[in-house]
Short mmCIF file of C-alpha atoms in Angstrom, two decimals:
data_model
loop_
_atom_site.label_atom_id
_atom_site.label_comp_id
_atom_site.label_asym_id
_atom_site.label_seq_id
_atom_site.Cartn_x
_atom_site.Cartn_y
_atom_site.Cartn_z
CA ILE A 553 42.65 82.79 90.27
CA SER A 554 45.29 80.62 92.21
CA THR A 555 47.15 83.74 93.32
CA LEU A 556 43.99 85.22 94.53
CA LYS A 557 43.07 82.00 96.54
CA THR A 558 46.69 82.10 98.09
CA ILE A 559 46.33 85.72 99.30
CA CYS A 560 42.83 85.01 100.73
CA ALA A 561 44.04 81.86 102.61
CA ILE A 562 47.13 83.82 103.97
CA ALA A 563 44.93 86.63 105.17
CA ALA A 564 42.57 84.27 106.54
CA ASP A 565 39.62 85.65 104.48
CA ALA A 566 38.78 82.65 102.29
CA GLY A 567 35.10 83.22 103.12
CA ARG A 568 34.80 86.25 100.65
CA LEU A 569 36.36 84.28 97.64
CA ARG A 570 33.79 82.90 95.34
CA GLU A 571 34.75 81.13 92.12
CA SER A 572 32.18 80.96 89.36
CA LYS A 573 32.58 79.28 85.87
CA GLN A 574 30.69 80.32 82.71
CA GLU A 575 30.86 78.74 79.24
CA VAL A 576 32.17 81.32 76.64
CA ARG A 577 30.42 81.19 73.23
CA PRO A 578 32.85 80.54 70.37
CA LEU A 579 33.41 83.44 68.15
CA LEU A 580 31.71 83.73 64.85
CA SER A 581 33.88 83.23 62.06
CA ALA A 582 34.02 86.67 60.47
CA ASP A 583 33.64 87.01 56.52
CA THR A 584 37.56 87.41 55.79
CA GLY A 585 36.84 88.77 52.41
CA PRO A 586 38.57 87.57 49.02
CA GLN A 587 41.67 85.34 49.38
CA SER A 588 44.94 86.49 48.03
CA PRO A 589 46.10 85.00 44.89
CA LYS A 590 49.23 84.29 46.53
CA SER A 591 47.39 81.62 48.87
CA TRP A 592 45.38 80.07 45.75
CA ASP A 593 46.02 76.19 44.95
CA ALA A 594 45.72 74.86 41.45
CA ALA A 595 42.12 74.17 41.87
CA HIS A 596 41.16 77.60 42.78
CA THR A 597 43.39 79.18 40.22
CA ARG A 598 41.73 77.16 37.34
CA ARG A 599 38.30 77.96 39.03
CA TRP A 600 39.25 81.78 38.74
CA LEU A 601 40.73 81.56 35.45
CA SER A 602 37.30 80.04 33.98
CA THR A 603 35.07 82.66 35.61
CA ALA A 604 37.26 85.89 35.84
CA CYS A 605 36.26 88.74 33.53
CA ASP A 606 32.89 86.83 32.55
CA GLY A 607 34.76 83.88 31.41
CA SER A 608 37.15 86.00 29.05
CA PHE A 609 40.17 83.65 29.86
CA ALA A 610 38.42 80.39 29.89
CA PRO A 611 39.79 79.74 26.46
CA VAL A 612 43.49 79.88 27.70
CA LEU A 613 42.51 77.35 30.42
CA SER A 614 43.42 74.30 28.23
CA SER A 615 46.97 75.48 27.86
CA VAL A 616 47.59 76.21 31.55
CA PRO A 617 49.11 73.40 33.26
CA ALA A 618 47.11 71.76 35.83
CA SER A 619 49.87 72.46 38.40
CA VAL A 620 49.93 76.20 38.20
CA ASP A 621 48.65 77.74 41.48
CA GLY A 622 48.31 81.45 42.37
CA LYS A 623 51.82 81.81 43.63
CA ALA A 624 53.09 80.65 40.18
CA LEU A 625 50.85 82.63 38.20
CA LEU A 626 51.76 85.88 39.96
CA ARG A 627 55.40 85.27 38.95
CA MET A 628 54.55 85.60 35.57
CA THR A 629 54.68 88.51 33.32
CA ALA A 630 52.08 89.15 30.42
CA LYS A 631 54.51 88.18 27.77
CA GLN A 632 55.46 84.98 29.53
CA MET A 633 51.79 83.90 29.66
CA ALA A 634 51.24 84.91 25.98
CA MET A 635 54.31 82.95 24.97
CA LEU A 636 53.67 79.89 27.24
CA TRP A 637 50.01 79.40 26.58
CA GLY A 638 49.55 80.66 23.14
CA ALA A 639 47.41 83.53 24.18
CA SER A 640 47.22 86.84 22.43
CA GLU A 641 48.82 89.88 23.85
CA GLU A 642 45.75 91.42 24.57
CA ILE A 643 44.22 88.40 26.28
CA ALA A 644 47.52 88.04 28.11
CA SER A 645 47.58 91.57 29.30
CA ALA A 646 43.99 91.30 30.65
CA LEU A 647 44.75 88.30 32.57
CA TYR A 648 47.71 90.12 34.14
CA ALA A 649 45.84 93.19 34.98
CA ALA A 650 42.76 91.25 36.39
CA LEU A 651 45.08 89.03 38.59
CA ARG A 652 47.04 92.07 39.84
CA ALA A 653 43.55 93.68 40.67
CA GLU A 654 42.50 90.80 42.51
CA LEU A 655 45.70 90.83 44.52
CA LYS A 656 45.17 94.51 45.33
CA LEU A 657 41.58 94.05 46.19
CA ALA A 658 42.57 91.12 48.78
CA ASP A 659 45.35 93.26 50.23
CA ALA A 660 43.09 96.33 50.59
CA CYS A 661 40.37 93.88 52.46
CA LYS A 662 43.31 92.63 54.67
CA GLN A 663 44.40 96.21 55.57
CA GLN A 664 40.87 97.31 56.25
CA ARG A 665 40.32 94.30 58.70
CA ARG A 666 43.51 95.30 60.51
CA ARG A 667 42.15 98.67 60.92
CA ASP A 668 39.00 97.66 61.99
CA ILE A 669 40.73 95.40 64.81
CA ARG A 670 42.85 98.31 65.91
CA THR A 671 39.80 100.45 65.96
CA ASN A 672 37.89 97.92 68.03
CA GLU A 673 40.89 97.35 70.49
CA ARG A 674 41.18 101.04 71.02
CA ARG A 675 37.54 101.22 71.91
CA LYS A 676 38.08 98.53 74.62
CA VAL A 677 40.77 100.29 76.19
CA ARG A 678 38.90 103.70 76.67
#
């Protein structure tokens, strides 16, 4: 705007220049979908363990240290989970699979949001 004002002043045409201000509404926060296990804190991880697969992993929860977050959980294999927490191989494998499925779902939602944004940006350009 200041460049336009300067040009109009140089051209002695300041009478045509009008400035109007308008309040812009804040963007609505879009639903971002499921949060990736990579970013879970310890409380979210424990909440997920108690509710995932209809509470199948709730018995293991007492053996899981309170400091374990999503990132630490993702670094573990099913065998490590079974060995450290005293869970059966079956429960540990199911927990590992459910965690990987949660990660895959979060990544798929993130990719879809990116595709939607690109599509909307292309529509604006045309």
